[in-house]
């Protein structure tokens, strides 16, 4: 089961944009809770019955994994948005400070370099912070979990079509890999004996 | 900056870009060559190829050097372009240079382990060179992840390596605030990335995914800025070729065998076992204290992939009395392609090796 989205790190004072993002996230969270967790989520947790029990279970799990990808992705997008907004805020502060010191921008190249440096620095500072790293991790793990569930469904279809599955091919590759190692060990032992 | 000036600059940049279209249109993909120094494939082992570069001096230093590159990206970074080639410079300084090319692992290689790479492929390449040159031990130059492999190898096979050079090599994987390490789980473990889940989902880890991870360490600089900077060089054909050569190298990324990725990320990144002396390769435990041969540690001061502190940690754990550190004011990739570094780095390596040729 994938973890529920976690709170992002507080990187500074509350601004207008923080309020906007928080409201948006609260709204999404409310919809998520009402529209999925209270309804379909409960359905996907029910044990299926009958001949197609196993297939239906895989289908429900794949749907659940795909649905749970949504809030983790949203939380990750929120952090990325915060990076852009904080970088813009810092850029404006820097430009103001430069203007006050009588050092206006020389050209657009300087502006773009200044902005780029700030964005990358804010991005790095944001994602070494553990809460944000956790948000990113939840998203990455949810993607992989969803992918595994999709592959399990695909394997059902491949079985129906009498086609080899990824799991079966992996088994063959593993057997070949182990046999090749065994052959190499035997060859080395033989070479030692011949000496 | 006044509005009129900004418009005028934008117009100039646009004109420059348009007038440079002819340069771009003249270039062809197959004209962009990497790895131009003459070399011969001397040994094959599965997908691994051992190359020997053609020596350019009559009497090379009698102990050859083997370059062990990372599994990430292609090893020809050390020979990207003729005038800034680490390999070419080492050859001109009298070294006999070999290079391991790990090849492109496919799904059939997903079960290969670090033990297979280090105690298998690397060991057999070294044995081949030792046999050909009738030497008990050779010099080893490990780069980036290849440096970590070389450290493990030297600790486990001390009699086969005479001198060890490691370049931009991660040793301590828990350096604070290192983004790559944090994203690999150095601080949060599986909460940052569940490696078992990733390997189960993907089998081998795709090179494209790893490239995306590396680009996202500096998303603006790597994803936007460098292409904006391209406008400044696009009317200079040589610089444009160099830029595209670098693009070609960066995005030519082999997939990582699943089991190798699993062990490297879990044991090294997440659990930092290398400096704890608890990495297991097959049945053997890697203890850096067993490295008693001379070690030269080469560091890039502005490296954002392998933090200098990560490489510098080696001094605390290695068992040798002959330990040298040299650092260069460039980033990770700058170690191979910076014109200034290519004037100073190869002589440092050659002189350090030359000084130890006659030592037992």
XYZ file of C-alpha atoms in Angstrom:
555
model
C 0.000 0.000 0.000
C 1.340 3.415 -0.951
C 1.702 6.035 1.757
C -0.718 8.895 1.798
C 0.634 12.290 0.667
C 2.672 14.029 3.292
C 2.998 17.657 4.253
C 5.704 19.609 2.414
C 8.427 21.479 4.257
C 7.752 24.988 5.375
C 10.514 26.982 3.665
C 9.695 30.419 4.917
C 7.044 32.914 5.896
C 3.523 32.496 4.607
C 2.984 34.499 1.430
C 0.050 35.085 -0.883
C 1.154 32.131 -3.004
C 1.511 29.861 0.031
C -2.103 30.617 0.854
C -3.216 29.957 -2.729
C -1.311 26.651 -2.921
C -2.526 25.534 0.494
C -6.138 26.279 -0.415
C -5.769 24.393 -3.686
C -4.213 21.414 -1.911
C -6.907 21.428 0.766
C -9.583 21.441 -1.905
C -7.923 18.587 -3.803
C -7.499 16.651 -0.572
C -11.178 17.122 0.276
C -12.262 15.926 -3.175
C -9.835 13.006 -2.936
C -11.212 11.997 0.431
C -14.858 12.352 -0.592
C -14.613 11.153 -4.171
C -12.282 8.222 -3.769
C -11.341 7.172 -0.273
C -14.965 7.061 0.920
C -16.260 5.351 -2.205
C -14.181 3.493 -4.815
C -11.255 2.925 -2.476
C -13.513 0.845 -0.204
C -14.713 -1.066 -3.238
C -11.158 -1.891 -4.337
C -10.412 -3.285 -0.870
C -13.326 -5.780 -1.012
C -12.363 -9.434 -1.581
C -13.700 -10.492 -5.013
C -15.595 -13.764 -5.442
C -16.059 -16.407 -8.116
C -14.201 -17.828 -11.086
C -12.552 -14.544 -12.044
C -11.632 -13.697 -8.467
C -7.856 -13.493 -9.070
C -8.160 -11.444 -12.257
C -10.635 -9.060 -10.679
C -8.373 -8.675 -7.677
C -5.479 -7.706 -9.941
C -7.746 -5.327 -11.819
C -8.898 -3.644 -8.621
C -5.363 -3.422 -7.295
C -4.143 -1.861 -10.542
C -6.960 0.683 -10.406
C -6.240 1.466 -6.777
C -2.504 1.895 -7.489
C -3.270 4.167 -10.426
C -5.733 6.204 -8.357
C -3.249 6.555 -5.503
C -0.675 7.908 -7.899
C -2.838 11.026 -8.271
C -2.433 12.567 -4.781
C 1.287 11.759 -4.629
C 1.769 13.365 -8.041
C -0.200 16.377 -6.965
C 1.900 16.772 -3.822
C 5.085 16.553 -5.913
C 3.761 19.154 -8.363
C 3.027 21.374 -5.420
C 6.664 21.252 -4.300
C 7.835 22.026 -7.844
C 5.445 24.968 -7.979
C 6.746 26.218 -4.652
C 10.292 26.065 -6.011
C 9.332 28.297 -8.941
C 7.430 30.762 -6.770
C 10.176 31.010 -4.158
C 12.788 31.424 -6.882
C 10.742 34.216 -8.449
C 10.357 35.865 -5.072
C 14.098 35.660 -4.432
C 14.844 36.946 -7.928
C 12.662 40.002 -7.368
C 14.334 40.654 -4.013
C 17.774 40.365 -5.620
C 16.837 42.688 -8.477
C 15.459 45.221 -6.011
C 18.604 45.048 -3.912
C 20.762 45.469 -7.028
C 18.759 48.481 -8.174
C 18.999 50.056 -4.727
C 22.785 49.639 -4.845
C 22.897 51.299 -8.264
C 23.698 48.069 -10.114
C 20.923 47.604 -12.679
C 20.849 44.588 -14.955
C 23.146 44.927 -17.940
C 21.331 42.635 -20.338
C 18.866 39.754 -20.601
C 21.700 37.216 -20.405
C 22.542 38.454 -16.918
C 18.872 38.245 -15.954
C 18.527 34.720 -17.240
C 21.744 33.582 -15.509
C 20.705 35.169 -12.249
C 17.284 33.541 -12.425
C 18.750 30.171 -13.405
C 21.227 30.171 -10.524
C 18.479 31.039 -8.069
C 16.094 28.368 -9.418
C 18.719 25.623 -9.190
C 19.794 26.691 -5.710
C 16.211 26.826 -4.418
C 15.472 23.486 -6.109
C 18.436 21.833 -4.403
C 17.656 23.341 -0.996
C 14.029 22.248 -1.357
C 14.739 18.639 -2.221
C 17.443 17.955 0.345
C 14.828 18.894 2.972
C 13.444 15.613 4.286
C 9.701 16.415 4.084
C 10.033 17.290 0.381
C 12.293 14.323 -0.244
C 9.541 12.225 1.300
C 6.975 13.757 -1.067
C 9.191 12.945 -4.034
C 9.820 9.437 -2.684
C 6.084 8.783 -2.263
C 5.538 9.820 -5.877
C 8.409 7.684 -7.228
C 7.334 4.661 -5.173
C 3.691 5.122 -6.238
C 4.769 5.146 -9.905
C 6.708 1.903 -9.447
C 3.895 0.277 -7.471
C 1.401 1.207 -10.180
C 3.734 -0.134 -12.853
C 4.033 -3.495 -11.094
C 0.234 -3.756 -10.809
C -0.121 -2.979 -14.529
C 2.465 -5.632 -15.382
C 0.554 -8.212 -13.356
C -2.555 -7.457 -15.378
C -0.566 -7.622 -18.588
C 0.722 -11.051 -17.571
C -2.855 -12.288 -17.223
C -3.551 -11.188 -20.796
C -0.285 -12.720 -22.065
C -1.235 -16.003 -20.411
C -4.625 -15.933 -22.122
C -2.867 -15.337 -25.449
C -0.401 -18.156 -24.756
C 2.524 -15.711 -24.932
C 5.601 -15.694 -22.682
C 5.450 -13.284 -19.761
C 8.217 -11.023 -18.463
C 8.419 -13.157 -15.331
C 8.953 -16.329 -17.381
C 11.647 -14.684 -19.509
C 13.360 -13.407 -16.373
C 13.364 -16.963 -15.031
C 15.032 -18.209 -18.205
C 17.614 -15.441 -18.096
C 18.340 -16.255 -14.464
C 18.801 -19.922 -15.261
C 21.166 -19.102 -18.134
C 23.056 -16.668 -15.903
C 23.519 -19.311 -13.199
C 24.509 -21.984 -15.701
C 27.093 -19.707 -17.301
C 28.624 -19.038 -13.904
C 28.688 -22.752 -13.202
C 30.380 -23.460 -16.552
C 32.983 -20.801 -15.836
C 33.664 -22.287 -12.388
C 34.070 -25.747 -13.922
C 36.384 -24.418 -16.637
C 38.537 -22.728 -14.014
C 38.647 -25.898 -11.916
C 39.592 -27.908 -15.004
C 42.345 -25.441 -15.900
C 43.706 -25.664 -12.340
C 43.718 -29.472 -12.486
C 45.521 -29.460 -15.848
C 48.261 -27.305 -14.350
C 18.303 47.365 -18.387
C 16.043 49.522 -20.521
C 13.229 48.084 -22.545
C 14.689 49.351 -25.854
C 18.034 47.724 -25.017
C 16.357 44.429 -24.211
C 14.524 44.490 -27.552
C 17.746 45.336 -29.387
C 19.586 42.468 -27.642
C 16.807 40.101 -28.473
C 16.977 41.186 -32.127
C 20.760 40.679 -32.226
C 20.448 37.215 -30.674
C 17.752 36.269 -33.170
C 19.834 37.497 -36.100
C 22.847 35.597 -34.796
C 20.817 32.475 -34.432
C 19.339 32.760 -37.920
C 22.703 33.461 -39.524
C 24.078 30.349 -37.769
C 21.465 28.020 -39.180
C 23.880 27.259 -42.010
C 26.375 25.856 -39.486
C 23.740 23.632 -37.992
C 22.468 22.499 -41.375
C 25.985 21.505 -42.477
C 26.492 19.159 -39.520
C 25.599 15.503 -39.838
C 25.130 13.063 -36.945
C 27.649 10.586 -38.351
C 30.316 13.321 -38.537
C 30.241 13.793 -34.774
C 32.889 11.357 -33.675
C 33.812 10.436 -30.115
C 36.697 8.227 -29.080
C 39.098 9.252 -31.833
C 42.394 7.957 -30.429
C 43.457 4.741 -32.245
C 42.743 1.633 -30.181
C 42.379 -2.113 -30.600
C 39.900 -4.468 -28.954
C 42.201 -7.027 -27.347
C 39.866 -9.061 -25.145
C 36.140 -9.816 -25.013
C 34.141 -11.246 -22.132
C 30.361 -11.396 -22.694
C 29.430 -7.776 -23.538
C 32.615 -6.375 -22.016
C 35.454 -5.264 -24.287
C 39.002 -4.457 -23.233
C 40.717 -1.885 -25.476
C 44.376 -1.090 -25.748
C 45.246 2.362 -27.055
C 48.092 2.487 -29.505
C 51.178 3.713 -27.596
C 52.756 6.820 -29.085
C 56.190 6.703 -27.463
C 58.878 4.153 -28.219
C 59.421 3.112 -24.585
C 56.199 3.494 -22.578
C 56.292 3.240 -18.787
C 56.671 -0.536 -18.345
C 53.604 -0.991 -16.152
C 50.407 -0.410 -18.121
C 47.436 1.459 -16.710
C 43.863 0.198 -16.937
C 41.049 2.742 -16.924
C 37.920 1.460 -15.206
C 34.979 3.724 -15.966
C 31.505 3.769 -14.409
C 28.612 1.659 -15.655
C 26.716 4.926 -16.060
C 27.357 6.593 -19.441
C 29.988 5.438 -21.892
C 33.708 5.267 -21.088
C 34.747 7.268 -24.143
C 34.374 10.403 -22.050
C 38.089 9.957 -21.436
C 38.663 10.334 -25.174
C 35.835 12.618 -26.265
C 37.736 14.918 -28.595
C 41.257 14.829 -29.947
C 42.577 18.067 -28.451
C 41.146 17.439 -24.973
C 41.550 13.699 -24.599
C 42.739 12.375 -21.242
C 43.797 9.162 -22.970
C 45.723 10.943 -25.750
C 47.509 13.091 -23.179
C 48.470 10.060 -21.076
C 49.780 8.288 -24.193
C 51.939 11.291 -25.078
C 53.319 11.276 -21.550
C 54.532 7.721 -22.098
C 51.783 5.576 -20.601
C 50.511 2.297 -22.000
C 46.735 2.706 -21.648
C 43.965 0.099 -21.525
C 40.252 0.821 -21.131
C 37.300 -1.347 -20.135
C 34.092 -0.811 -22.091
C 31.256 -2.451 -20.133
C 28.980 -2.453 -23.192
C 25.204 -2.078 -23.201
C 23.563 -4.472 -20.711
C 20.252 -5.898 -21.893
C 17.430 -7.615 -20.014
C 19.459 -10.826 -20.249
C 22.033 -9.163 -17.960
C 19.630 -8.130 -15.232
C 20.920 -10.800 -12.843
C 24.546 -9.664 -13.054
C 25.799 -8.541 -9.653
C 28.537 -6.224 -8.451
C 30.502 -9.366 -7.656
C 30.258 -10.393 -11.335
C 31.548 -7.013 -12.452
C 34.325 -6.556 -9.894
C 35.518 -10.081 -9.125
C 34.520 -11.285 -12.589
C 34.915 -8.947 -15.567
C 37.360 -6.489 -13.981
C 39.467 -9.288 -12.517
C 39.663 -11.168 -15.827
C 40.621 -7.984 -17.715
C 43.397 -7.342 -15.205
C 44.538 -10.977 -15.418
C 44.650 -10.712 -19.216
C 46.861 -7.595 -19.074
C 49.108 -9.122 -16.374
C 49.582 -12.239 -18.486
C 50.307 -10.304 -21.683
C 52.862 -8.071 -19.972
C 54.159 -10.814 -17.660
C 53.634 -8.628 -14.637
C 52.342 -9.518 -11.175
C 50.440 -6.227 -10.901
C 49.341 -3.280 -13.051
C 48.254 0.300 -12.440
C 44.532 0.953 -12.095
C 42.683 4.230 -12.727
C 39.059 4.163 -11.564
C 36.702 6.959 -12.522
C 33.498 7.902 -10.657
C 31.594 4.662 -9.928
C 34.489 2.864 -11.618
C 36.683 4.341 -8.879
C 34.442 2.752 -6.261
C 34.747 -0.550 -8.128
C 38.534 -0.086 -8.240
C 38.664 0.517 -4.493
C 36.697 -2.674 -3.862
C 38.916 -4.595 -6.273
C 42.175 -3.281 -4.787
C 41.001 -4.203 -1.301
C 40.157 -7.759 -2.390
C 43.077 -8.374 -4.797
C 45.967 -6.404 -3.337
C 48.607 -8.385 -5.229
C 47.261 -7.490 -8.664
C 47.265 -3.681 -8.408
C 50.571 -1.863 -8.139
C 49.298 1.706 -7.888
C 45.719 2.910 -7.583
C 44.371 6.194 -8.906
C 40.788 7.185 -8.199
C 39.157 10.144 -9.889
C 35.909 11.894 -8.806
C 35.100 8.762 -6.829
C 32.335 8.535 -4.233
C 33.499 6.932 -0.976
C 31.335 8.374 1.792
C 27.744 8.338 0.463
C 26.233 10.160 3.431
C 27.647 13.618 2.851
C 25.032 16.106 4.140
C 23.009 18.141 1.620
C 24.244 16.185 -1.396
C 21.117 16.077 -3.555
C 22.053 13.005 -5.591
C 22.753 11.032 -2.430
C 19.587 12.265 -0.710
C 17.467 11.247 -3.697
C 19.181 7.864 -3.661
C 18.043 7.412 -0.072
C 21.116 8.379 1.950
C 18.943 10.162 4.500
C 15.525 8.480 4.234
C 16.267 5.051 2.788
C 13.275 3.436 1.085
C 11.076 6.464 1.818
C 13.191 8.417 -0.698
C 13.195 5.562 -3.192
C 12.272 1.949 -2.615
C 15.015 0.246 -4.607
C 13.464 -3.232 -4.461
C 10.226 -1.830 -5.844
C 12.083 0.059 -8.594
C 14.013 -3.045 -9.690
C 10.903 -5.212 -9.546
C 9.036 -2.682 -11.695
C 11.769 -2.027 -14.229
C 14.077 -5.073 -14.281
C 17.053 -3.096 -15.535
C 17.087 0.588 -14.683
C 16.915 2.542 -17.885
C 19.676 4.936 -18.858
C 17.061 7.531 -19.785
C 15.657 7.446 -16.260
C 19.113 7.930 -14.779
C 19.775 10.810 -17.164
C 16.552 12.432 -16.048
C 17.699 12.084 -12.434
C 21.034 13.720 -13.235
C 19.400 16.561 -15.190
C 17.016 17.182 -12.325
C 19.912 17.910 -9.983
C 20.290 21.247 -11.775
C 17.146 21.456 -13.856
C 17.581 24.995 -15.105
C 21.292 24.805 -15.882
C 21.095 21.373 -17.537
C 17.674 21.667 -19.122
C 17.440 25.312 -20.201
C 20.558 27.398 -19.640
C 22.957 25.326 -21.696
C 20.645 25.514 -24.718
C 20.307 29.279 -24.292
C 24.093 29.492 -24.102
C 24.224 27.557 -27.347
C 23.150 30.755 -29.124
C 26.535 32.268 -28.225
C 28.536 29.490 -29.843
C 26.326 28.328 -32.664
C 28.203 30.427 -35.251
C 31.516 28.774 -34.274
C 31.592 25.383 -35.938
C 34.286 23.857 -33.717
C 32.527 24.834 -30.515
C 29.219 23.689 -31.918
C 30.724 20.307 -32.743
C 32.101 20.054 -29.200
C 28.681 20.892 -27.798
C 26.947 18.227 -29.870
C 29.702 15.732 -29.051
C 28.952 16.311 -25.380
C 25.213 15.927 -25.991
C 25.901 12.672 -27.750
C 27.939 11.399 -24.815
C 25.498 12.544 -22.130
C 22.458 10.889 -23.693
C 24.231 7.687 -24.717
C 23.391 5.965 -21.454
C 23.388 2.194 -21.061
C 20.758 0.613 -18.837
C 21.919 -0.562 -15.416
C 21.607 -4.283 -14.648
C 18.882 -4.555 -12.012
C 20.870 -6.478 -9.405
C 23.890 -4.181 -9.730
C 21.650 -1.156 -9.272
C 19.939 -2.781 -6.295
C 23.199 -3.494 -4.452
C 24.894 -0.231 -5.388
C 21.975 1.911 -4.235
C 21.136 -0.082 -1.116
C 24.615 -0.947 0.161
C 26.505 2.148 -0.918
C 23.981 5.011 -1.115
C 21.466 4.019 1.521
C 23.549 2.105 4.031
C 27.015 3.588 3.365
C 28.596 0.172 3.824
C 31.834 0.939 1.949
C 33.300 3.064 4.714
C 31.885 0.721 7.353
C 33.797 -2.176 5.830
C 30.658 -4.231 5.390
C 30.136 -4.393 1.624
C 29.952 -8.046 0.564
C 31.008 -9.095 -2.928
C 30.200 -12.764 -3.260
C 31.626 -14.333 -0.117
C 34.189 -11.590 0.442
C 33.947 -8.526 2.654
C 35.455 -5.290 1.327
C 37.739 -3.583 3.833
C 39.335 -0.364 2.555
C 41.971 -0.758 5.246
C 43.390 -3.616 3.164
C 44.492 -1.135 0.482
C 48.178 -0.775 1.299
C 49.392 0.191 -2.213
C 50.053 3.833 -3.201
C 46.820 5.756 -3.814
C 46.313 8.992 -5.745
C 42.918 10.625 -5.170
C 41.874 13.165 -7.843
C 39.035 15.500 -6.932
C 36.890 18.040 -8.789
C 36.333 20.985 -6.455
C 32.998 22.019 -8.050
C 31.600 18.531 -8.477
C 27.837 18.432 -7.810
C 27.508 14.693 -8.538
C 30.321 13.437 -6.312
C 30.890 16.002 -3.608
C 34.600 16.602 -2.881
C 33.984 15.641 0.748
C 32.703 12.247 -0.395
C 35.976 11.503 -2.209
C 38.177 13.100 0.447
C 36.794 10.688 3.037
C 38.956 7.984 1.463
C 41.970 9.253 3.402
C 40.355 8.184 6.685
C 39.697 4.601 5.658
C 42.411 3.505 3.276
C 45.264 1.495 4.789
C 48.148 2.887 2.722
C 50.945 5.134 3.980
C 51.447 6.534 0.465
C 48.299 8.603 -0.069
C 48.175 11.709 -2.264
C 45.282 14.080 -2.988
C 45.140 16.523 -5.900
C 42.166 18.730 -6.617
C 41.170 20.736 -9.673
C 38.885 23.805 -9.861
C 36.258 22.233 -12.135
C 33.072 20.198 -12.013
C 32.600 16.468 -12.562
C 32.660 16.549 -16.357
C 35.233 19.327 -16.442
C 37.817 16.782 -15.231
C 37.742 15.218 -18.692
C 36.945 18.088 -21.027
C 38.320 21.265 -19.495
C 41.225 22.497 -21.593
C 43.021 23.831 -18.503
C 42.619 20.580 -16.556
C 43.811 18.557 -19.508
C 47.069 20.532 -19.346
C 47.613 19.821 -15.643
C 45.842 16.540 -14.791
C 47.638 14.093 -17.146
C 51.106 15.225 -16.020
C 50.041 14.767 -12.369
C 49.070 11.156 -13.135
C 52.141 10.411 -15.247
C 54.607 11.928 -12.792
C 52.975 10.199 -9.820
C 53.196 6.822 -11.589
C 56.712 7.464 -12.905
C 57.905 8.185 -9.373
C 56.687 4.737 -8.295
C 57.857 2.616 -11.223
C 60.842 1.172 -9.403
C 59.210 0.780 -6.026
C 58.638 -2.845 -5.047
